[in-house]
């Protein structure tokens, strides 16, 4: 190592080339790094979705889900299999173990599902797919006092416009049900034309289709043969021929049925500040940059609002805001750290020496950006947290090495020799200190699960920043110190430096030395004091004086209210109670604005209301004033005020107030058992006990009751009429 240090000090151009090269390549790498909200990790989730129209959750579980889970046994590479059975549908979620290729496991899962031949009649084919890892970029609402069809038309135009923008590929719409064509056959007309329901539906099915008939190859041209008579609106189906009599009479669809365009019986509806809306969600793929996407979308929204008067676009969530705040914090900390090191070292040593020591911050980050670009790390809240965390450590080795060189120089050692000996003198201590920190952060590389994927990226950022800070401190810093005017024999200390030298001398002689001497002469007492401090600290943590949390509690700028009514509640009842909560939110806004801002600012900015995914569920998303501008108003104060004004919702199964967070509920308990009735009783008992605790609110469970049923039983007379239970249920369906 001595020869390498001597080489760089003897030939300073090598150190300069290394520094400039790291800077240039680091800047180029930084410009090529994509920005995402969370780290990009390969998807290890496989979904199996099944649709079974008209089936209860029990029928879905027994007839479909259990068979799928049974066939999945024996497939290697499955970490965890969870399933959910609902009315009309079910989902199986598979987590693939680390070290296994998700695509290979996906094929094994597809083969296992395809082998099942005993699925119930009426079930649609299962859909097996790998969940694509998409980052959330932005969502906004298109709202206005217009009908839903007009809103949907505007939303489709927005969707097409956004997808036409370079760098944006994932755009989805929500807030409206699917459109469908309703054909209601009139019983008296069916009888008049001697038609059955099945004959009429079969005639429509056979006439409304698209088919290809192959190709016809001529001498000069090849033609495609196809039939296209598929209709997409009620008007397109009116003239379908249902029956032709032997005499040549034709019965058309409009003669036996009422045909109309309508919205499907789907409660997927959304409102923004009381107006009907359609929500546009923009996501970023692994190849796309989130900040670039959000900037382009915001520019599009600005142009959209400038050119439309009937409807307007309102941003609901923008993930780039938090990311940009972290980037600004990193920049501020970097500049602050650079100048703090510069000023403090200049007070004791020389400002040129301080400058070369502080230069470790940008050089270390430049080297880290090079590695990050090579291994696919992005600029995200986790990697930025790692940079903010390590920024205060990067100059430690430089300070020690610089001070060691300066000390030897003050004792009369020539500059070049002082640089070599000063560096080698403290190199073991500096290296061990850096390696100790690297080993500590290396533990994050071995955490399993999605949490491990996140923290591994933070660890890599910290580790390589420290590696390059060591390279800079050992090879670049000594060279610059040796050949700069930092070691200037003609330099005379100024008054400020003299004052600080005297102050440090007083601290050393009057405080540090006596304290150290006392500790050395009273080893047992010193050890006892340290142990006592540890005991007191541990007691403070156990006693709740020092609070602990898995993730830091960060004040966010939104509140989510989840409402769940009893299963089967009609959509208009759920929407009425959501409107009640929305009204309470605006009343809370007036109260909070008057109390905290004397009416000068609005505490609540936007309220988005949505019904779904079932008729008895809904969500209120409240956007409040950002943390920098809401002074002493806390998120908890807003939640408590809205909850107090809204009051109790009669018959509601769940009413939950929370702030959106990617890390789940503060308290979550899973109950596992074979007997559903016992699980229900246990869940009710746990909920009752937890509800007694003052520290907890909104104690809910996810055990949803199904719809009430009408049970069809076949009478004995039906057998004499040649009717089976399947005939009756099929007709009812």
XYZ file of C-alpha atoms in Angstrom:
733
model
C 0.000 0.000 0.000
C 2.925 2.305 0.746
C 4.172 2.126 -2.841
C 0.719 3.031 -4.219
C 0.416 6.052 -1.913
C 3.969 7.127 -2.805
C 3.239 6.753 -6.535
C 0.165 8.994 -6.404
C 1.988 11.628 -4.324
C 5.053 11.513 -6.588
C 2.943 11.765 -9.756
C 0.004 14.074 -8.874
C -1.363 13.869 -12.412
C -2.547 10.315 -11.588
C -4.599 11.601 -8.642
C -5.993 14.437 -10.757
C -6.943 12.041 -13.563
C -8.630 9.724 -11.059
C -10.555 12.619 -9.513
C -11.634 14.158 -12.838
C -12.482 10.729 -14.252
C -14.670 9.896 -11.259
C -16.369 13.280 -11.513
C -17.123 13.016 -15.229
C -18.222 9.377 -15.185
C -20.216 9.992 -12.001
C -22.073 12.947 -13.516
C -22.761 10.961 -16.694
C -24.018 8.033 -14.591
C -26.210 10.330 -12.494
C -27.830 11.755 -15.623
C -28.614 8.208 -16.753
C -30.141 7.096 -13.455
C -33.928 6.742 -13.525
C -36.105 8.087 -10.730
C -38.741 5.917 -9.056
C -40.585 6.251 -5.761
C -39.431 2.881 -4.408
C -36.558 0.636 -5.561
C -37.154 -1.447 -8.663
C -37.229 -5.138 -7.826
C -38.078 -8.096 -9.999
C -41.639 -9.262 -9.486
C -41.895 -12.487 -7.488
C -45.698 -12.514 -7.314
C -47.974 -14.750 -9.422
C -51.741 -14.237 -9.440
C -54.487 -16.687 -10.330
C -57.815 -14.954 -10.883
C -61.071 -16.852 -11.271
C -64.547 -15.578 -12.135
C -67.578 -17.670 -11.202
C -70.755 -15.642 -11.881
C -73.498 -16.101 -9.319
C -71.373 -18.112 -6.885
C -71.124 -17.438 -3.157
C -67.716 -17.157 -1.426
C -68.172 -20.697 -0.068
C -68.874 -22.086 -3.554
C -65.817 -20.285 -4.951
C -63.632 -21.670 -2.163
C -64.880 -25.263 -2.273
C -65.347 -25.601 -6.025
C -62.359 -23.616 -7.294
C -59.817 -22.270 -4.798
C -59.325 -25.501 -2.835
C -58.737 -27.459 -6.053
C -56.157 -24.937 -7.253
C -54.318 -24.940 -3.911
C -54.289 -28.745 -3.870
C -52.749 -28.893 -7.349
C -50.096 -26.334 -6.431
C -48.645 -28.673 -3.807
C -45.371 -30.141 -4.948
C -44.315 -27.204 -7.131
C -40.832 -26.115 -6.094
C -40.033 -22.464 -5.544
C -43.256 -21.412 -3.803
C -42.577 -19.238 -0.755
C -46.181 -18.571 0.254
C -49.670 -19.187 -1.154
C -52.621 -17.068 -0.003
C -56.155 -16.957 -1.352
C -59.298 -14.850 -1.082
C -62.795 -16.033 -2.022
C -65.468 -13.466 -2.802
C -68.894 -13.418 -4.374
C -68.531 -14.241 -8.071
C -64.718 -14.373 -7.961
C -61.592 -15.508 -6.177
C -57.858 -14.852 -6.178
C -54.813 -16.979 -5.375
C -51.584 -15.051 -4.733
C -48.283 -16.929 -4.965
C -44.960 -15.547 -3.722
C -41.911 -17.098 -5.398
C -38.860 -17.932 -3.292
C -35.627 -16.060 -3.834
C -33.258 -17.904 -6.133
C -36.029 -19.228 -8.372
C -36.920 -17.776 -11.759
C -40.438 -16.362 -11.611
C -41.139 -17.128 -15.280
C -40.264 -20.810 -14.816
C -42.437 -21.094 -11.718
C -45.210 -19.292 -13.624
C -45.163 -21.997 -16.295
C -45.318 -24.721 -13.629
C -48.312 -22.998 -12.026
C -50.092 -22.708 -15.398
C -49.534 -26.402 -16.063
C -50.884 -27.299 -12.614
C -54.043 -25.226 -13.144
C -54.568 -26.633 -16.653
C -54.557 -30.178 -15.240
C -57.708 -29.477 -13.210
C -60.698 -30.922 -15.086
C -63.334 -30.730 -12.354
C -64.035 -27.004 -12.225
C -67.776 -26.281 -11.785
C -69.978 -25.550 -14.802
C -70.438 -21.849 -15.484
C -66.995 -20.800 -14.260
C -64.826 -18.782 -16.615
C -61.321 -20.130 -17.383
C -58.764 -19.134 -14.701
C -56.285 -16.400 -15.615
C -52.689 -17.003 -14.454
C -50.163 -14.171 -14.771
C -47.064 -12.641 -13.227
C -47.784 -9.352 -11.472
C -45.873 -6.604 -13.212
C -43.915 -4.315 -10.914
C -45.232 -0.863 -11.683
C -44.445 2.293 -9.780
C -47.194 4.761 -8.935
C -46.430 8.131 -10.533
C -49.577 10.240 -10.376
C -53.356 10.165 -10.300
C -55.752 12.951 -11.204
C -59.503 13.331 -11.570
C -61.432 14.684 -14.547
C -64.582 16.174 -13.056
C -67.447 18.455 -13.965
C -71.219 18.850 -13.900
C -71.729 16.614 -16.930
C -73.134 13.126 -17.418
C -70.967 10.045 -16.952
C -70.856 9.239 -20.667
C -69.374 12.681 -21.423
C -66.824 12.281 -18.629
C -65.820 8.890 -19.986
C -65.394 10.352 -23.480
C -63.074 13.062 -22.129
C -61.191 10.456 -20.078
C -60.652 8.236 -23.134
C -59.261 11.234 -25.013
C -56.921 11.991 -22.102
C -55.834 8.342 -21.977
C -54.981 8.356 -25.694
C -53.173 11.702 -25.420
C -51.032 10.566 -22.483
C -50.065 7.294 -24.140
C -48.965 9.268 -27.187
C -46.438 11.160 -25.022
C -42.950 9.656 -25.158
C -41.994 7.926 -21.921
C -45.575 7.228 -20.759
C -47.058 3.789 -21.401
C -49.148 2.785 -18.374
C -52.383 4.787 -18.091
C -55.574 3.401 -16.550
C -59.058 4.790 -15.903
C -61.435 4.155 -13.014
C -64.563 5.680 -11.578
C -67.137 4.402 -14.029
C -68.783 1.016 -14.647
C -68.544 -0.884 -17.904
C -71.019 -0.157 -20.675
C -73.303 -2.960 -21.774
C -76.285 -3.639 -24.013
C -79.399 -4.837 -22.209
C -81.826 -7.072 -24.113
C -85.087 -7.581 -22.180
C -87.300 -10.128 -23.918
C -91.043 -9.558 -23.667
C -92.734 -12.797 -22.611
C -95.985 -12.140 -24.457
C -94.128 -11.495 -27.726
C -92.036 -14.636 -27.308
C -95.244 -16.637 -26.949
C -96.866 -14.846 -29.860
C -94.029 -15.893 -32.159
C -93.697 -19.342 -30.548
C -90.159 -18.681 -29.303
C -88.396 -19.763 -26.135
C -85.937 -17.651 -24.196
C -83.095 -20.009 -25.113
C -83.935 -19.869 -28.851
C -83.979 -16.079 -28.846
C -80.674 -15.739 -26.969
C -79.044 -18.335 -29.213
C -80.163 -16.394 -32.312
C -78.591 -13.196 -30.959
C -75.390 -15.048 -30.024
C -75.035 -16.556 -33.508
C -75.720 -13.283 -35.335
C -73.606 -10.910 -33.225
C -70.057 -12.128 -33.899
C -66.780 -11.698 -35.746
C -65.287 -14.664 -37.601
C -62.530 -15.217 -40.108
C -62.987 -17.785 -42.862
C -59.400 -18.136 -43.970
C -57.881 -16.735 -47.161
C -58.540 -17.002 -50.876
C -55.414 -17.033 -53.026
C -55.884 -15.694 -56.547
C -53.367 -15.369 -59.332
C -52.613 -11.743 -58.537
C -53.994 -11.152 -55.046
C -54.609 -12.913 -51.763
C -57.885 -12.037 -50.000
C -58.940 -12.497 -46.385
C -62.421 -13.921 -45.873
C -64.184 -12.705 -42.731
C -67.638 -12.005 -41.357
C -68.098 -8.933 -39.163
C -71.586 -8.353 -37.857
C -70.727 -7.556 -34.242
C -72.694 -4.662 -32.786
C -71.452 -2.386 -30.031
C -74.584 -0.312 -29.413
C -78.259 -1.137 -28.965
C -79.100 0.361 -32.357
C -76.737 -2.123 -34.032
C -78.729 -5.119 -32.737
C -82.297 -4.027 -33.481
C -82.521 -5.712 -36.892
C -81.049 -9.092 -35.936
C -83.188 -11.876 -37.418
C -84.393 -14.158 -34.649
C -86.753 -16.449 -36.579
C -87.918 -17.090 -40.130
C -91.278 -18.821 -40.730
C -91.862 -21.365 -43.551
C -94.041 -18.771 -45.241
C -91.130 -16.309 -45.356
C -92.073 -14.183 -42.369
C -89.155 -12.638 -40.449
C -89.083 -11.929 -36.716
C -86.511 -9.311 -35.755
C -85.069 -8.674 -32.320
C -86.800 -5.338 -31.714
C -90.174 -7.074 -32.224
C -89.713 -9.318 -29.187
C -87.348 -7.374 -26.907
C -86.544 -3.949 -25.494
C -82.928 -3.077 -26.337
C -80.991 -0.248 -24.690
C -77.482 0.897 -23.886
C -76.806 1.060 -20.161
C -74.122 0.989 -17.504
C -73.330 -2.349 -15.936
C -74.506 -3.054 -12.388
C -71.112 -2.101 -11.038
C -70.753 0.431 -8.202
C -67.443 1.784 -9.454
C -68.184 5.521 -9.186
C -65.964 8.458 -8.245
C -66.558 12.088 -7.216
C -64.166 15.022 -6.805
C -65.309 17.817 -4.468
C -68.893 16.665 -4.958
C -68.772 16.512 -8.767
C -68.841 13.268 -10.810
C -65.345 12.328 -11.912
C -63.202 9.770 -13.686
C -59.819 8.993 -12.118
C -56.760 8.744 -14.375
C -53.829 6.802 -12.891
C -50.370 7.007 -14.459
C -47.727 4.422 -13.543
C -44.107 3.945 -14.515
C -42.500 0.717 -15.695
C -38.984 -0.416 -14.804
C -37.682 1.369 -17.901
C -39.434 4.705 -17.306
C -38.467 7.712 -15.187
C -41.064 8.775 -12.624
C -40.108 12.452 -12.346
C -40.048 12.832 -16.132
C -43.511 11.254 -16.309
C -45.024 13.460 -13.600
C -43.550 16.619 -15.133
C -45.056 15.742 -18.518
C -48.430 14.856 -16.982
C -48.553 18.121 -15.017
C -47.777 20.046 -18.192
C -50.578 18.162 -19.968
C -53.022 18.899 -17.104
C -52.168 22.595 -17.286
C -52.867 22.654 -21.028
C -56.038 20.577 -20.575
C -57.495 22.984 -18.010
C -56.605 25.956 -20.205
C -58.516 24.529 -23.175
C -61.553 23.019 -21.388
C -64.245 24.896 -19.506
C -66.900 22.237 -18.900
C -64.556 19.804 -17.149
C -61.259 20.213 -15.326
C -58.385 17.997 -14.220
C -57.377 17.981 -10.536
C -54.279 16.220 -9.213
C -55.092 13.711 -6.462
C -51.672 12.234 -5.692
C -48.227 13.080 -7.016
C -45.415 10.749 -5.927
C -42.726 13.030 -7.322
C -43.364 15.622 -4.593
C -41.884 13.465 -1.812
C -39.036 12.317 -4.059
C -38.140 15.885 -5.028
C -38.266 16.925 -1.372
C -35.763 14.164 -0.518
C -33.521 15.262 -3.392
C -33.655 18.862 -2.191
C -32.852 17.702 1.344
C -29.861 15.723 0.055
C -28.608 18.718 -1.925
C -29.020 21.025 1.073
C -27.288 18.559 3.399
C -24.474 18.057 0.900
C -23.827 21.762 0.502
C -24.224 22.366 4.229
C -21.851 19.521 5.055
C -19.304 20.749 2.510
C -19.238 24.297 3.867
C -19.418 23.219 7.528
C -16.345 21.038 7.054
C -14.680 23.857 5.164
C -15.373 26.427 7.891
C -14.623 24.246 10.913
C -11.365 22.837 9.544
C -10.304 26.289 8.395
C -10.616 27.470 11.996
C -8.022 24.948 13.185
C -5.904 24.076 10.158
C -5.828 25.758 6.733
C -8.755 26.581 4.488
C -7.062 24.861 1.519
C -6.675 21.669 3.540
C -10.315 21.990 4.583
C -11.343 22.331 0.924
C -9.574 19.126 -0.129
C -11.086 17.233 2.811
C -14.619 18.482 2.022
C -14.161 17.429 -1.611
C -14.620 13.837 -0.411
C -18.404 14.340 -0.442
C -18.894 14.930 -4.198
C -16.096 12.501 -5.176
C -17.571 9.682 -3.069
C -21.049 10.243 -4.489
C -19.655 10.370 -8.029
C -18.072 6.943 -7.566
C -21.248 5.595 -5.991
C -23.343 6.871 -8.945
C -21.015 4.951 -11.276
C -21.705 1.680 -9.449
C -25.429 2.466 -9.104
C -25.743 2.946 -12.853
C -23.967 -0.360 -13.491
C -26.165 -2.468 -11.198
C -29.498 -0.753 -11.897
C -30.113 1.278 -8.746
C -32.533 4.196 -9.187
C -32.990 7.545 -7.504
C -35.749 6.756 -5.001
C -36.714 7.557 -1.427
C -34.732 4.581 -0.089
C -31.494 5.286 -1.977
C -31.805 9.000 -1.162
C -32.215 8.085 2.501
C -28.963 6.139 2.270
C -27.182 9.151 0.763
C -28.550 11.477 3.452
C -27.485 8.960 6.109
C -23.909 8.559 4.867
C -23.192 12.168 3.980
C -21.979 12.958 7.491
C -19.554 10.002 7.516
C -17.813 10.618 4.194
C -15.389 13.254 5.505
C -14.385 11.388 8.676
C -11.438 9.535 7.145
C -10.355 12.665 5.271
C -10.312 14.705 8.472
C -8.159 12.105 10.246
C -5.713 11.755 7.335
C -5.535 15.499 6.695
C -4.918 16.275 10.359
C -2.237 13.552 10.549
C -0.386 15.019 7.557
C -0.691 18.551 8.933
C 0.615 17.476 12.351
C 3.765 15.909 10.855
C 4.313 18.977 8.701
C 4.119 21.262 11.755
C 6.850 19.135 13.377
C 9.187 19.900 10.480
C 8.611 16.979 8.122
C 8.848 17.971 4.402
C 5.426 18.149 2.635
C 5.823 15.055 0.404
C 7.216 12.932 3.209
C 4.569 14.250 5.633
C 1.832 13.257 3.159
C 3.162 9.694 2.804
C 3.947 9.070 6.478
C 0.847 10.877 7.735
C -1.389 8.755 5.506
C 0.282 5.438 6.345
C 0.329 6.293 10.043
C -3.463 6.416 10.337
C -4.333 4.097 7.418
C -5.024 0.982 9.576
C -7.314 2.925 11.916
C -9.139 4.678 9.060
C -9.560 1.436 7.097
C -10.856 -0.482 10.111
C -13.330 2.307 10.897
C -14.676 2.282 7.314
C -14.810 -1.529 7.202
C -16.669 -1.638 10.522
C -19.364 0.660 9.129
C -19.512 -1.334 5.881
C -19.954 -4.601 7.793
C -22.723 -3.043 9.886
C -24.657 -1.978 6.778
C -23.955 -5.288 5.025
C -26.482 -6.900 7.359
C -29.253 -5.201 5.350
C -28.248 -7.266 2.311
C -29.455 -10.463 3.990
C -32.980 -9.402 4.993
C -35.608 -11.581 3.299
C -38.771 -10.448 1.574
C -39.751 -7.181 -0.038
C -38.380 -5.258 2.931
C -34.985 -6.806 2.226
C -35.178 -5.711 -1.423
C -35.747 -2.138 -0.257
C -33.048 -1.939 2.415
C -30.489 -3.749 0.263
C -30.472 -0.745 -2.049
C -29.871 1.629 0.860
C -27.003 -0.577 2.066
C -25.379 -0.641 -1.391
C -25.525 3.162 -1.587
C -23.894 3.544 1.836
C -21.257 0.846 1.262
C -19.988 2.123 -2.085
C -20.050 5.737 -0.916
C -17.763 4.691 1.945
C -15.527 2.663 -0.387
C -14.962 5.635 -2.659
C -14.490 7.969 0.314
C -11.671 5.660 1.463
C -10.141 5.692 -2.034
C -10.359 9.483 -2.104
C -8.925 9.843 1.404
C -5.955 7.518 0.784
C -5.003 8.354 -2.819
C -6.427 11.726 -3.858
C -6.439 13.764 -0.627
C -2.750 13.227 0.363
C -1.634 14.144 -3.165
C -3.549 17.425 -3.185
C -2.457 18.312 0.345
C 1.204 17.611 -0.463
C 1.242 19.706 -3.636
C -1.072 22.540 -2.603
C -0.427 25.631 -0.536
C -2.189 23.986 2.398
C 1.292 23.143 3.692
C 2.738 26.633 3.435
C 5.685 27.481 5.729
C 5.026 31.216 5.374
C 1.438 30.993 6.590
C 0.723 32.794 9.853
C -2.407 32.041 11.927
C -5.051 34.752 12.026
C -6.882 35.981 15.105
C -9.788 33.577 14.684
C -7.482 30.584 14.444
C -5.490 31.800 17.462
C -8.706 32.098 19.474
C -9.842 28.618 18.542
C -6.383 27.181 19.263
C -6.495 28.695 22.749
C -10.043 27.419 23.283
C -9.120 23.882 22.217
C -6.040 23.997 24.440
C -8.180 25.007 27.391
C -10.673 22.202 26.645
C -7.839 19.691 26.378
C -5.963 20.727 29.520
C -8.813 21.738 31.844
C -11.605 19.319 30.864
C -10.513 16.352 28.784
C -7.252 15.450 30.560
C -8.674 15.594 34.119
C -11.741 13.586 33.079
C -9.623 10.972 31.325
C -7.231 10.765 34.298
C -10.144 10.266 36.714
C -11.653 7.532 34.514
C -8.320 5.727 34.240
C -7.799 5.774 38.019
C -11.396 4.711 38.821
C -12.053 1.896 36.388
C -14.816 0.185 38.373
C -16.726 3.418 38.905
C -16.411 4.316 35.217
C -17.668 0.889 34.191
C -20.542 1.122 36.686
C -21.587 4.515 35.295
C -21.617 3.146 31.739
C -23.673 0.107 32.812
C -26.078 2.386 34.695
C -26.546 4.525 31.597
C -27.362 1.399 29.565
C -29.864 0.224 32.208
C -31.574 3.625 32.376
C -31.753 3.827 28.580
C -33.210 0.337 28.319
C -35.733 1.150 31.058
C -36.766 4.335 29.269
C -37.428 2.328 26.110
C -39.312 -0.424 27.944
C -41.329 2.127 29.904
C -42.373 4.030 26.811
C -40.485 7.221 27.701
C -38.428 6.719 24.541
C -40.962 5.799 21.861
C -40.225 3.077 19.325
C -41.775 2.305 15.957
C -40.896 -0.021 13.094
C -41.065 2.860 10.632
C -40.892 6.566 11.495
C -44.252 8.302 11.855
C -44.185 10.953 9.137
C -46.996 13.482 8.839
C -48.539 12.934 5.422
C -50.828 15.198 3.454
C -53.831 12.957 3.041
C -56.445 11.022 4.982
C -58.299 7.933 3.779
C -61.712 7.026 5.179
C -62.828 3.468 4.391
C -66.523 2.687 4.818
C -68.000 -0.800 4.739
C -71.720 -1.356 5.166
C -73.374 -4.768 5.683
C -73.089 -7.059 2.659
C -75.935 -6.513 0.217
C -76.450 -2.825 1.049
C -77.562 -1.013 -2.080
C -75.238 1.428 -3.779
C -77.348 4.541 -3.138
C -77.353 3.901 0.631
C -73.565 3.538 0.695
C -73.186 6.668 -1.427
C -75.481 8.626 0.908
C -73.319 7.780 3.916
C -70.163 8.630 1.980
C -71.734 11.989 1.127
C -72.473 12.422 4.842
C -68.783 11.897 5.659
C -67.812 14.230 2.805
C -70.077 16.949 4.213
C -68.566 16.402 7.662
C -65.113 16.809 6.112
C -65.971 20.222 4.677
C -67.495 21.278 8.012
C -64.275 20.163 9.702
C -62.350 22.257 7.179
C -64.247 25.403 8.219
C -63.718 24.688 11.917
C -59.995 23.931 11.531
C -59.371 26.873 9.208
C -60.961 29.274 11.697
C -59.182 27.731 14.679
C -55.654 27.402 13.256
C -55.455 29.934 10.419
C -58.128 32.506 11.359
C -59.866 31.736 8.076
C -56.889 32.861 5.965
C -56.045 29.358 4.682
C -58.019 26.227 3.920
C -57.030 23.225 6.018
C -58.597 20.760 3.557
C -57.942 21.204 -0.154
C -59.671 18.316 -1.962
C -62.093 15.499 -1.216
C -62.366 12.506 -3.555
C -65.251 10.109 -3.019
C -65.545 6.687 -4.643
C -68.018 3.816 -4.339
C -66.732 0.284 -4.835
C -65.493 -2.310 -5.466
C -68.837 -3.603 -4.131
C -72.134 -1.825 -3.586
C -71.541 -1.763 0.166
C -67.962 -0.372 0.180
C -66.596 3.095 -0.442
C -63.635 5.382 0.161
C -63.102 9.072 0.925
C -59.631 10.448 0.074
C -58.983 13.820 1.742
C -56.049 16.016 0.701
C -55.010 18.484 3.399
C -52.605 21.402 3.467
C -48.969 20.314 3.150
C -46.881 20.019 6.289
C -44.771 23.108 5.616
C -47.820 25.382 5.579
C -50.173 23.922 8.187
C -48.209 25.173 11.217
C -49.348 23.374 14.394
C -52.261 21.557 12.726
C -51.570 17.823 12.889
C -52.985 14.973 10.866
C -54.402 13.447 14.047
C -56.294 16.680 14.779
C -57.876 16.597 11.319
C -58.877 12.930 11.708
C -60.381 13.487 15.163
C -62.346 16.531 13.992
C -63.794 14.745 10.951
C -64.634 11.678 13.057
C -66.374 13.826 15.709
C -68.484 15.760 13.201
C -69.366 12.663 11.154
C -70.545 10.841 14.272
C -71.587 7.198 14.276
C -72.655 5.541 11.014
C -75.629 3.276 11.856
C -75.177 -0.398 10.904
C -71.716 0.243 9.418
C -69.470 -2.821 9.569
C -66.285 -0.740 9.412
C -65.392 2.957 9.404
C -61.624 3.437 9.274
C -59.686 6.720 9.340
C -56.025 6.495 8.362
C -53.223 8.110 6.424
C -52.037 6.304 3.310
C -48.822 4.442 3.981
C -47.110 1.568 2.143
C -46.243 -0.198 5.401
C -49.606 -1.503 6.552
C -51.543 -0.951 9.772
C -49.846 0.029 13.069
C -51.280 -3.125 14.693
C -52.260 -6.215 12.708
C -53.137 -9.658 14.102
C -53.724 -12.769 11.981
C -55.926 -15.598 13.244
C -55.502 -19.013 11.613
C -57.716 -22.045 12.096
C -59.619 -24.863 10.414
C -63.092 -24.006 11.744
C -64.682 -20.839 10.333
C -67.170 -20.529 13.203
C -64.387 -20.705 15.797
C -62.417 -18.096 13.856
C -65.440 -15.780 13.871
C -65.821 -16.125 17.630
C -62.097 -15.606 18.210
C -62.041 -12.530 15.956
C -65.022 -11.024 17.772
C -63.342 -11.612 21.145
C -60.021 -10.088 20.022
C -61.825 -7.062 18.561
C -63.777 -6.568 21.771
C -60.593 -6.675 23.875
C -58.652 -4.342 21.587
C -61.528 -1.862 21.442
C -61.172 -1.370 25.206
C -57.668 0.085 24.768
C -57.661 3.881 24.656
C -54.551 3.895 22.466
C -56.339 2.088 19.618
C -59.027 3.313 17.236
C -60.831 1.841 14.221
C -60.484 -1.799 15.301
C -61.730 -3.784 12.292
C -61.360 -7.179 10.660
C -61.445 -8.397 7.058
C -63.932 -11.208 7.630
C -66.764 -9.985 5.432
C -70.179 -11.612 5.607
C -71.636 -12.676 2.281
C -74.944 -11.632 0.753
C -78.160 -13.067 2.117
C -79.372 -15.899 -0.098
C -82.626 -17.053 -1.683
C -82.475 -20.847 -1.677
C -84.302 -22.513 -4.582
C -85.772 -25.947 -3.804
C -87.432 -28.000 -6.561
C -91.019 -29.107 -5.925
C -92.124 -32.655 -6.690
C -94.443 -31.451 -9.494
C -91.430 -30.229 -11.461
C -90.295 -33.798 -12.132
C -93.630 -34.655 -13.776
C -93.215 -31.607 -16.034
C -89.745 -32.762 -17.103
C -87.963 -29.899 -15.320
C -84.676 -30.259 -13.471
C -83.094 -27.988 -10.889
C -80.486 -27.029 -13.489
C -83.248 -25.924 -15.896
C -84.873 -23.719 -13.271
C -81.630 -22.156 -11.986
C -80.417 -21.601 -15.544
C -83.647 -19.790 -16.413
C -83.409 -17.658 -13.244
C -79.793 -16.785 -13.988
